[in-house]
PDB file of C-alpha atoms and ligand atoms in Angstrom:
ATOM      1  CA  UNK A 679       3.822  15.991  17.130  1.00 59.00           C
ATOM      2  CA  UNK A 680       4.010  12.895  14.883  1.00 78.00           C
ATOM      3  CA  UNK A 681       1.234  10.373  15.480  1.00 89.00           C
ATOM      4  CA  UNK A 682       2.346   6.901  16.565  1.00 94.00           C
ATOM      5  CA  UNK A 683       0.304   3.723  16.960  1.00 96.00           C
ATOM      6  CA  UNK A 684      -0.549   2.268  20.378  1.00 96.00           C
ATOM      7  CA  UNK A 685       1.817  -0.563  21.484  1.00 97.00           C
ATOM      8  CA  UNK A 686      -0.752  -3.312  20.730  1.00 97.00           C
ATOM      9  CA  UNK A 687      -1.222  -2.042  17.162  1.00 98.00           C
ATOM     10  CA  UNK A 688       2.523  -1.825  16.662  1.00 98.00           C
ATOM     11  CA  UNK A 689       2.868  -5.378  18.025  1.00 98.00           C
ATOM     12  CA  UNK A 690       0.153  -6.649  15.640  1.00 98.00           C
ATOM     13  CA  UNK A 691       1.891  -4.915  12.722  1.00 98.00           C
ATOM     14  CA  UNK A 692       5.284  -6.363  13.647  1.00 98.00           C
ATOM     15  CA  UNK A 693       3.802  -9.863  14.027  1.00 98.00           C
ATOM     16  CA  UNK A 694       2.061  -9.734  10.640  1.00 98.00           C
ATOM     17  CA  UNK A 695       3.509 -11.338   7.533  1.00 97.00           C
ATOM     18  CA  UNK A 696       4.599  -8.779   4.958  1.00 97.00           C
ATOM     19  CA  UNK A 697       7.171  -6.416   3.591  1.00 92.00           C
ATOM     20  CA  UNK A 698       6.888  -3.098   5.407  1.00 96.00           C
ATOM     21  CA  UNK A 699       9.834  -2.388   7.744  1.00 97.00           C
ATOM     22  CA  UNK A 700       8.817  -0.824  11.102  1.00 98.00           C
ATOM     23  CA  UNK A 701      10.447   2.583  10.581  1.00 98.00           C
ATOM     24  CA  UNK A 702       8.716   2.995   7.202  1.00 98.00           C
ATOM     25  CA  UNK A 703       5.506   1.738   8.793  1.00 98.00           C
ATOM     26  CA  UNK A 704       5.670   4.513  11.379  1.00 98.00           C
ATOM     27  CA  UNK A 705       6.052   7.102   8.606  1.00 98.00           C
ATOM     28  CA  UNK A 706       3.103   5.570   6.755  1.00 98.00           C
ATOM     29  CA  UNK A 707       1.050   5.648   9.946  1.00 98.00           C
ATOM     30  CA  UNK A 708       1.807   9.338  10.508  1.00 98.00           C
ATOM     31  CA  UNK A 709       0.762  10.100   6.920  1.00 98.00           C
ATOM     32  CA  UNK A 710      -2.437   8.077   7.302  1.00 98.00           C
ATOM     33  CA  UNK A 711      -3.375   9.854  10.544  1.00 98.00           C
ATOM     34  CA  UNK A 712      -2.782  13.215   8.889  1.00 98.00           C
ATOM     35  CA  UNK A 713      -4.778  12.240   5.808  1.00 98.00           C
ATOM     36  CA  UNK A 714      -7.589  10.995   8.064  1.00 98.00           C
ATOM     37  CA  UNK A 715      -8.360  14.609   8.928  1.00 97.00           C
ATOM     38  CA  UNK A 716     -10.075  14.958   5.546  1.00 97.00           C
ATOM     39  CA  UNK A 717     -12.827  12.621   6.721  1.00 98.00           C
ATOM     40  CA  UNK A 718     -12.353  10.541   3.571  1.00 98.00           C
ATOM     41  CA  UNK A 719     -11.375   6.880   3.124  1.00 98.00           C
ATOM     42  CA  UNK A 720      -7.700   5.884   3.125  1.00 99.00           C
ATOM     43  CA  UNK A 721      -6.791   3.681   0.182  1.00 99.00           C
ATOM     44  CA  UNK A 722      -4.024   1.097  -0.181  1.00 99.00           C
ATOM     45  CA  UNK A 723      -2.996  -0.747  -3.332  1.00 98.00           C
ATOM     46  CA  UNK A 724      -1.234  -3.985  -2.370  1.00 98.00           C
ATOM     47  CA  UNK A 725      -2.768  -5.675   0.676  1.00 98.00           C
ATOM     48  CA  UNK A 726      -0.721  -8.919   0.612  1.00 98.00           C
ATOM     49  CA  UNK A 727      -1.236 -10.378   4.122  1.00 98.00           C
ATOM     50  CA  UNK A 728      -2.361  -7.128   5.733  1.00 98.00           C
ATOM     51  CA  UNK A 729       0.810  -5.912   7.418  1.00 98.00           C
ATOM     52  CA  UNK A 730       0.587  -2.282   6.262  1.00 98.00           C
ATOM     53  CA  UNK A 731      -3.223  -2.476   6.236  1.00 98.00           C
ATOM     54  CA  UNK A 732      -3.130  -2.700  10.042  1.00 98.00           C
ATOM     55  CA  UNK A 733      -1.616   0.775  10.150  1.00 98.00           C
ATOM     56  CA  UNK A 734      -4.098   2.301   7.702  1.00 98.00           C
ATOM     57  CA  UNK A 735      -6.972   0.581   9.509  1.00 98.00           C
ATOM     58  CA  UNK A 736      -5.934   1.955  12.884  1.00 98.00           C
ATOM     59  CA  UNK A 737      -5.441   5.453  11.456  1.00 98.00           C
ATOM     60  CA  UNK A 738      -8.885   5.146   9.845  1.00 98.00           C
ATOM     61  CA  UNK A 739     -10.375   4.023  13.155  1.00 98.00           C
ATOM     62  CA  UNK A 740      -8.892   7.072  14.895  1.00 98.00           C
ATOM     63  CA  UNK A 741     -10.311   9.392  12.231  1.00 98.00           C
ATOM     64  CA  UNK A 742     -13.716   7.701  12.055  1.00 98.00           C
ATOM     65  CA  UNK A 743     -13.194   6.810   8.394  1.00 98.00           C
ATOM     66  CA  UNK A 744     -12.668   3.538   6.531  1.00 98.00           C
ATOM     67  CA  UNK A 745      -9.512   2.002   5.089  1.00 99.00           C
ATOM     68  CA  UNK A 746      -9.845   0.495   1.610  1.00 99.00           C
ATOM     69  CA  UNK A 747      -7.320  -2.060   0.442  1.00 99.00           C
ATOM     70  CA  UNK A 748      -7.054  -3.428  -3.083  1.00 98.00           C
ATOM     71  CA  UNK A 749      -5.386  -6.693  -4.106  1.00 98.00           C
ATOM     72  CA  UNK A 750      -6.178  -9.632  -6.378  1.00 98.00           C
ATOM     73  CA  UNK A 751      -4.388 -11.732  -3.730  1.00 98.00           C
ATOM     74  CA  UNK A 752      -2.533 -13.773  -6.375  1.00 98.00           C
ATOM     75  CA  UNK A 753       0.812 -12.136  -5.619  1.00 97.00           C
ATOM     76  CA  UNK A 754       3.155  -9.901  -7.588  1.00 94.00           C
ATOM     77  CA  UNK A 755       5.702 -11.202 -10.090  1.00 89.00           C
ATOM     78  CA  UNK A 756       8.516 -11.345  -7.531  1.00 89.00           C
ATOM     79  CA  UNK A 757       6.326 -13.320  -5.088  1.00 93.00           C
ATOM     80  CA  UNK A 758       5.648 -16.223  -7.450  1.00 92.00           C
ATOM     81  CA  UNK A 759       7.301 -19.660  -6.972  1.00 92.00           C
ATOM     82  CA  UNK A 760      10.983 -19.568  -7.826  1.00 91.00           C
ATOM     83  CA  UNK A 761      11.400 -15.887  -6.939  1.00 89.00           C
ATOM     84  CA  UNK A 762      13.180 -14.478  -3.877  1.00 86.00           C
ATOM     85  CA  UNK A 763      10.033 -13.064  -2.247  1.00 90.00           C
ATOM     86  CA  UNK A 764       8.027 -16.272  -2.598  1.00 94.00           C
ATOM     87  CA  UNK A 765       6.488 -17.753   0.548  1.00 96.00           C
ATOM     88  CA  UNK A 766       5.244 -21.327  -0.086  1.00 96.00           C
ATOM     89  CA  UNK A 767       2.759 -20.936   2.794  1.00 96.00           C
ATOM     90  CA  UNK A 768       0.781 -18.467   0.641  1.00 97.00           C
ATOM     91  CA  UNK A 769      -0.051 -21.105  -2.000  1.00 97.00           C
ATOM     92  CA  UNK A 770      -3.584 -22.537  -1.976  1.00 97.00           C
ATOM     93  CA  UNK A 771      -3.093 -26.328  -2.232  1.00 96.00           C
ATOM     94  CA  UNK A 772      -6.352 -26.748  -4.167  1.00 97.00           C
ATOM     95  CA  UNK A 773      -5.656 -24.251  -6.956  1.00 97.00           C
ATOM     96  CA  UNK A 774      -1.859 -24.276  -6.766  1.00 96.00           C
ATOM     97  CA  UNK A 775      -2.036 -20.468  -6.934  1.00 97.00           C
ATOM     98  CA  UNK A 776      -1.036 -17.897  -4.365  1.00 97.00           C
ATOM     99  CA  UNK A 777      -3.927 -16.761  -2.212  1.00 98.00           C
ATOM    100  CA  UNK A 778      -3.068 -14.241   0.496  1.00 98.00           C
ATOM    101  CA  UNK A 779      -6.694 -13.416   1.302  1.00 98.00           C
ATOM    102  CA  UNK A 780      -7.141 -15.954   4.160  1.00 98.00           C
ATOM    103  CA  UNK A 781      -3.959 -14.768   5.910  1.00 98.00           C
ATOM    104  CA  UNK A 782      -4.992 -11.146   5.409  1.00 98.00           C
ATOM    105  CA  UNK A 783      -8.341 -11.856   7.092  1.00 98.00           C
ATOM    106  CA  UNK A 784      -6.641 -13.567  10.036  1.00 98.00           C
ATOM    107  CA  UNK A 785      -4.206 -10.650  10.370  1.00 98.00           C
ATOM    108  CA  UNK A 786      -7.022  -8.101  10.615  1.00 98.00           C
ATOM    109  CA  UNK A 787      -9.054 -10.280  12.952  1.00 98.00           C
ATOM    110  CA  UNK A 788      -6.105 -10.721  15.314  1.00 98.00           C
ATOM    111  CA  UNK A 789      -5.501  -6.974  15.318  1.00 98.00           C
ATOM    112  CA  UNK A 790      -9.187  -6.308  16.105  1.00 98.00           C
ATOM    113  CA  UNK A 791      -9.491  -4.009  13.088  1.00 98.00           C
ATOM    114  CA  UNK A 792     -11.886  -5.861  10.781  1.00 98.00           C
ATOM    115  CA  UNK A 793     -14.635  -3.256  11.231  1.00 98.00           C
ATOM    116  CA  UNK A 794     -12.443  -0.473   9.868  1.00 98.00           C
ATOM    117  CA  UNK A 795     -11.438  -2.023   6.538  1.00 98.00           C
ATOM    118  CA  UNK A 796     -13.113  -2.804   3.237  1.00 98.00           C
ATOM    119  CA  UNK A 797     -11.123  -5.333   1.226  1.00 98.00           C
ATOM    120  CA  UNK A 798     -11.468  -4.853  -2.513  1.00 98.00           C
ATOM    121  CA  UNK A 799     -10.444  -8.116  -4.152  1.00 98.00           C
ATOM    122  CA  UNK A 800      -9.520  -7.545  -7.770  1.00 98.00           C
ATOM    123  CA  UNK A 801      -7.077  -5.995 -10.160  1.00 98.00           C
ATOM    124  CA  UNK A 802      -6.216  -2.453  -9.179  1.00 98.00           C
ATOM    125  CA  UNK A 803      -6.985  -0.785 -12.559  1.00 98.00           C
ATOM    126  CA  UNK A 804     -10.309  -2.616 -12.781  1.00 98.00           C
ATOM    127  CA  UNK A 805     -11.327  -1.503  -9.285  1.00 98.00           C
ATOM    128  CA  UNK A 806     -10.114   2.058  -9.915  1.00 98.00           C
ATOM    129  CA  UNK A 807     -12.137   2.226 -13.125  1.00 98.00           C
ATOM    130  CA  UNK A 808     -15.406   1.702 -11.252  1.00 98.00           C
ATOM    131  CA  UNK A 809     -14.456   3.775  -8.191  1.00 98.00           C
ATOM    132  CA  UNK A 810     -16.237   7.091  -8.016  1.00 97.00           C
ATOM    133  CA  UNK A 811     -15.539   8.930  -4.761  1.00 97.00           C
ATOM    134  CA  UNK A 812     -12.638  10.872  -3.270  1.00 98.00           C
ATOM    135  CA  UNK A 813     -10.030   9.438  -0.913  1.00 98.00           C
ATOM    136  CA  UNK A 814      -7.711  11.245   1.512  1.00 98.00           C
ATOM    137  CA  UNK A 815      -4.715   8.931   1.050  1.00 99.00           C
ATOM    138  CA  UNK A 816      -3.457   6.761  -1.781  1.00 99.00           C
ATOM    139  CA  UNK A 817      -0.755   4.316  -0.706  1.00 99.00           C
ATOM    140  CA  UNK A 818       0.839   2.547  -3.684  1.00 98.00           C
ATOM    141  CA  UNK A 819       2.466  -0.801  -2.786  1.00 98.00           C
ATOM    142  CA  UNK A 820       1.243  -3.069  -5.580  1.00 98.00           C
ATOM    143  CA  UNK A 821       2.930  -4.558  -8.645  1.00 95.00           C
ATOM    144  CA  UNK A 822       6.469  -3.387  -9.361  1.00 93.00           C
ATOM    145  CA  UNK A 823       6.419  -3.412 -13.163  1.00 94.00           C
ATOM    146  CA  UNK A 824       6.081  -0.085 -14.972  1.00 96.00           C
ATOM    147  CA  UNK A 825       2.759  -1.271 -16.335  1.00 97.00           C
ATOM    148  CA  UNK A 826       1.352  -1.942 -12.863  1.00 97.00           C
ATOM    149  CA  UNK A 827       2.868   1.051 -11.102  1.00 98.00           C
ATOM    150  CA  UNK A 828       1.680   3.465 -13.809  1.00 98.00           C
ATOM    151  CA  UNK A 829      -1.780   1.891 -13.834  1.00 98.00           C
ATOM    152  CA  UNK A 830      -1.995   2.300 -10.047  1.00 98.00           C
ATOM    153  CA  UNK A 831      -0.914   5.917 -10.349  1.00 98.00           C
ATOM    154  CA  UNK A 832      -3.265   6.715 -13.229  1.00 98.00           C
ATOM    155  CA  UNK A 833      -6.148   4.771 -11.715  1.00 98.00           C
ATOM    156  CA  UNK A 834      -6.083   6.168  -8.181  1.00 98.00           C
ATOM    157  CA  UNK A 835      -4.505   9.636  -8.220  1.00 98.00           C
ATOM    158  CA  UNK A 836      -7.596  11.135  -9.908  1.00 98.00           C
ATOM    159  CA  UNK A 837      -9.561  10.054  -6.805  1.00 98.00           C
ATOM    160  CA  UNK A 838      -7.129  11.712  -4.389  1.00 98.00           C
ATOM    161  CA  UNK A 839      -8.571  14.870  -2.818  1.00 98.00           C
ATOM    162  CA  UNK A 840      -6.589  18.073  -3.180  1.00 97.00           C
ATOM    163  CA  UNK A 841      -4.413  18.345  -0.064  1.00 98.00           C
ATOM    164  CA  UNK A 842      -4.545  14.555   0.311  1.00 98.00           C
ATOM    165  CA  UNK A 843      -1.425  12.406   0.545  1.00 98.00           C
ATOM    166  CA  UNK A 844       0.165  10.039  -1.954  1.00 98.00           C
ATOM    167  CA  UNK A 845       2.516   7.503  -0.331  1.00 98.00           C
ATOM    168  CA  UNK A 846       4.703   5.306  -2.520  1.00 98.00           C
ATOM    169  CA  UNK A 847       6.631   2.323  -1.202  1.00 97.00           C
ATOM    170  CA  UNK A 848       9.863   0.826  -2.593  1.00 96.00           C
ATOM    171  CA  UNK A 849      11.184   4.038  -4.107  1.00 96.00           C
ATOM    172  CA  UNK A 850      14.824   3.246  -4.898  1.00 95.00           C
ATOM    173  CA  UNK A 851      16.735   5.965  -6.768  1.00 93.00           C
ATOM    174  CA  UNK A 852      19.768   3.648  -7.021  1.00 90.00           C
ATOM    175  CA  UNK A 853      19.004   0.574  -9.177  1.00 83.00           C
ATOM    176  CA  UNK A 854      21.535  -1.487  -7.183  1.00 81.00           C
ATOM    177  CA  UNK A 855      19.311  -1.246  -4.094  1.00 78.00           C
ATOM    178  CA  UNK A 856      16.337  -3.210  -5.412  1.00 69.00           C
ATOM    179  CA  UNK A 857      16.150  -6.066  -7.867  1.00 68.00           C
ATOM    180  CA  UNK A 858      12.365  -5.806  -8.355  1.00 75.00           C
ATOM    181  CA  UNK A 859      13.026  -2.660 -10.365  1.00 82.00           C
ATOM    182  CA  UNK A 860      12.524   1.055 -10.186  1.00 94.00           C
ATOM    183  CA  UNK A 861       8.936   1.478 -11.337  1.00 96.00           C
ATOM    184  CA  UNK A 862       7.874   2.931  -7.951  1.00 97.00           C
ATOM    185  CA  UNK A 863      10.736   5.427  -8.242  1.00 97.00           C
ATOM    186  CA  UNK A 864       9.582   6.377 -11.718  1.00 97.00           C
ATOM    187  CA  UNK A 865       6.002   7.092 -10.593  1.00 98.00           C
ATOM    188  CA  UNK A 866       7.410   9.138  -7.718  1.00 98.00           C
ATOM    189  CA  UNK A 867       9.359  11.191 -10.289  1.00 98.00           C
ATOM    190  CA  UNK A 868       6.253  11.363 -12.463  1.00 98.00           C
ATOM    191  CA  UNK A 869       4.214  12.770  -9.567  1.00 98.00           C
ATOM    192  CA  UNK A 870       6.815  15.456  -8.859  1.00 98.00           C
ATOM    193  CA  UNK A 871       7.157  16.308 -12.571  1.00 98.00           C
ATOM    194  CA  UNK A 872       3.379  16.710 -12.883  1.00 97.00           C
ATOM    195  CA  UNK A 873       3.575  19.841 -10.760  1.00 97.00           C
ATOM    196  CA  UNK A 874       0.557  18.563  -8.808  1.00 98.00           C
ATOM    197  CA  UNK A 875       2.542  17.213  -5.816  1.00 98.00           C
ATOM    198  CA  UNK A 876       5.019  18.449  -3.239  1.00 98.00           C
ATOM    199  CA  UNK A 877       7.143  16.137  -1.128  1.00 98.00           C
ATOM    200  CA  UNK A 878       6.214  15.810   2.542  1.00 98.00           C
ATOM    201  CA  UNK A 879       8.629  13.142   3.782  1.00 97.00           C
ATOM    202  CA  UNK A 880      11.146  10.506   2.743  1.00 98.00           C
ATOM    203  CA  UNK A 881      11.793   7.552   5.056  1.00 98.00           C
ATOM    204  CA  UNK A 882      14.120   5.154   3.285  1.00 96.00           C
ATOM    205  CA  UNK A 883      12.013   3.790   0.427  1.00 96.00           C
ATOM    206  CA  UNK A 884       8.720   5.321   1.597  1.00 98.00           C
ATOM    207  CA  UNK A 885       7.920   8.683   0.016  1.00 98.00           C
ATOM    208  CA  UNK A 886       4.949  10.829   0.991  1.00 98.00           C
ATOM    209  CA  UNK A 887       3.725  13.581  -1.320  1.00 98.00           C
ATOM    210  CA  UNK A 888       0.883  16.061  -0.925  1.00 98.00           C
ATOM    211  CA  UNK A 889      -1.490  16.732  -3.768  1.00 98.00           C
ATOM    212  CA  UNK A 890      -1.320  20.470  -4.227  1.00 97.00           C
ATOM    213  CA  UNK A 891      -2.835  20.793  -7.672  1.00 95.00           C
ATOM    214  CA  UNK A 892      -5.008  19.163 -10.276  1.00 91.00           C
ATOM    215  CA  UNK A 893      -3.637  16.918 -12.983  1.00 87.00           C
ATOM    216  CA  UNK A 894      -1.600  13.759 -12.794  1.00 89.00           C
TER     217      UNK A 894
HETATM  218  C1  SAM B2238       4.617  -5.838  -2.031  1.00 76.11           C
HETATM  219  S1  SAM B2238       3.073  -6.654  -1.815  1.00 76.11           S
HETATM  220  C2  SAM B2238       2.228  -5.594  -0.692  1.00 76.11           C
HETATM  221  C3  SAM B2238       2.845  -5.605   0.665  1.00 76.11           C
HETATM  222  C4  SAM B2238       1.993  -5.059   1.793  1.00 76.11           C
HETATM  223  N1  SAM B2238       1.575  -3.687   1.565  1.00 76.11           N
HETATM  224  C5  SAM B2238       2.737  -5.207   3.107  1.00 76.11           C
HETATM  225  O1  SAM B2238       2.859  -4.229   3.862  1.00 76.11           O
HETATM  226  O2  SAM B2238       3.199  -6.311   3.425  1.00 76.11           O
HETATM  227  C6  SAM B2238       2.281  -6.320  -3.356  1.00 76.11           C
HETATM  228  C7  SAM B2238       0.865  -6.849  -3.477  1.00 76.11           C
HETATM  229  O3  SAM B2238       0.297  -6.242  -4.643  1.00 76.11           O
HETATM  230  C8  SAM B2238      -0.577  -7.157  -5.257  1.00 76.11           C
HETATM  231  N2  SAM B2238      -0.714  -6.768  -6.657  1.00 76.11           N
HETATM  232  C9  SAM B2238       0.236  -6.706  -7.598  1.00 76.11           C
HETATM  233  N3  SAM B2238      -0.267  -6.251  -8.765  1.00 76.11           N
HETATM  234  C10 SAM B2238      -1.582  -6.011  -8.537  1.00 76.11           C
HETATM  235  C11 SAM B2238      -2.663  -5.531  -9.347  1.00 76.11           C
HETATM  236  N4  SAM B2238      -2.471  -5.165 -10.614  1.00 76.11           N
HETATM  237  N5  SAM B2238      -3.875  -5.423  -8.796  1.00 76.11           N
HETATM  238  C12 SAM B2238      -4.090  -5.776  -7.501  1.00 76.11           C
HETATM  239  N6  SAM B2238      -3.116  -6.229  -6.688  1.00 76.11           N
HETATM  240  C13 SAM B2238      -1.875  -6.342  -7.192  1.00 76.11           C
HETATM  241  C14 SAM B2238       0.063  -8.507  -5.055  1.00 76.11           C
HETATM  242  O4  SAM B2238      -0.914  -9.533  -5.109  1.00 76.11           O
HETATM  243  C15 SAM B2238       0.728  -8.349  -3.676  1.00 76.11           C
HETATM  244  O5  SAM B2238      -0.078  -8.905  -2.665  1.00 76.11           O
END
């Protein structure tokens, strides 16, 4: 049976600011619950305001593990002023820069999940470079350039336990479906071509792969 969040967790997720549609969120949740069985942390790249983090945090709580979420909190390219995904409410009036960290903290507090999450505030490749322990899930939802998506893949997949799950968001095989580009699709193809992953599920733009071999 596929794991689903309790109604209050689902309500907190749906109320949170962010980009994860509910049906993809449910697929992510099921993957996170399954990956929790390894007894290892569940890692997300791309916290934003904590919408998807709620799901990883609740899955981590159920498994007695911790969710890790990485973000510099300055926003991706497409979230900057002048772009379609920009939200002026995320700009810090003092610095004039995006800062999604305060909203993220409120989101987790409201959901009652603060104790189950470690927020890693920094650039994903920099954090990955100093990380030194295995994780049961890597969820890639960070920058959408090839540079960022490949760095996320190369930085975090080596920490993914064998049998663990790699989830990638915004995988669009048809370039007409997404104007932020197809870098997530290309790392999805890269994972399959590596021979180290097999596909577990596809829910619109959310793909879940299982690590079945070494190598990236
Ligand atoms: C699409 S949003 C994440 C959405 C979130 N998972 C949700 O469910 O709403 C992408 C996030 O990745 C972050 N990001 C982009 N490039 C990054 C990098 N190189 N290192 C850390 N964070 C990055 C941005 O700051 C942004 O908050």
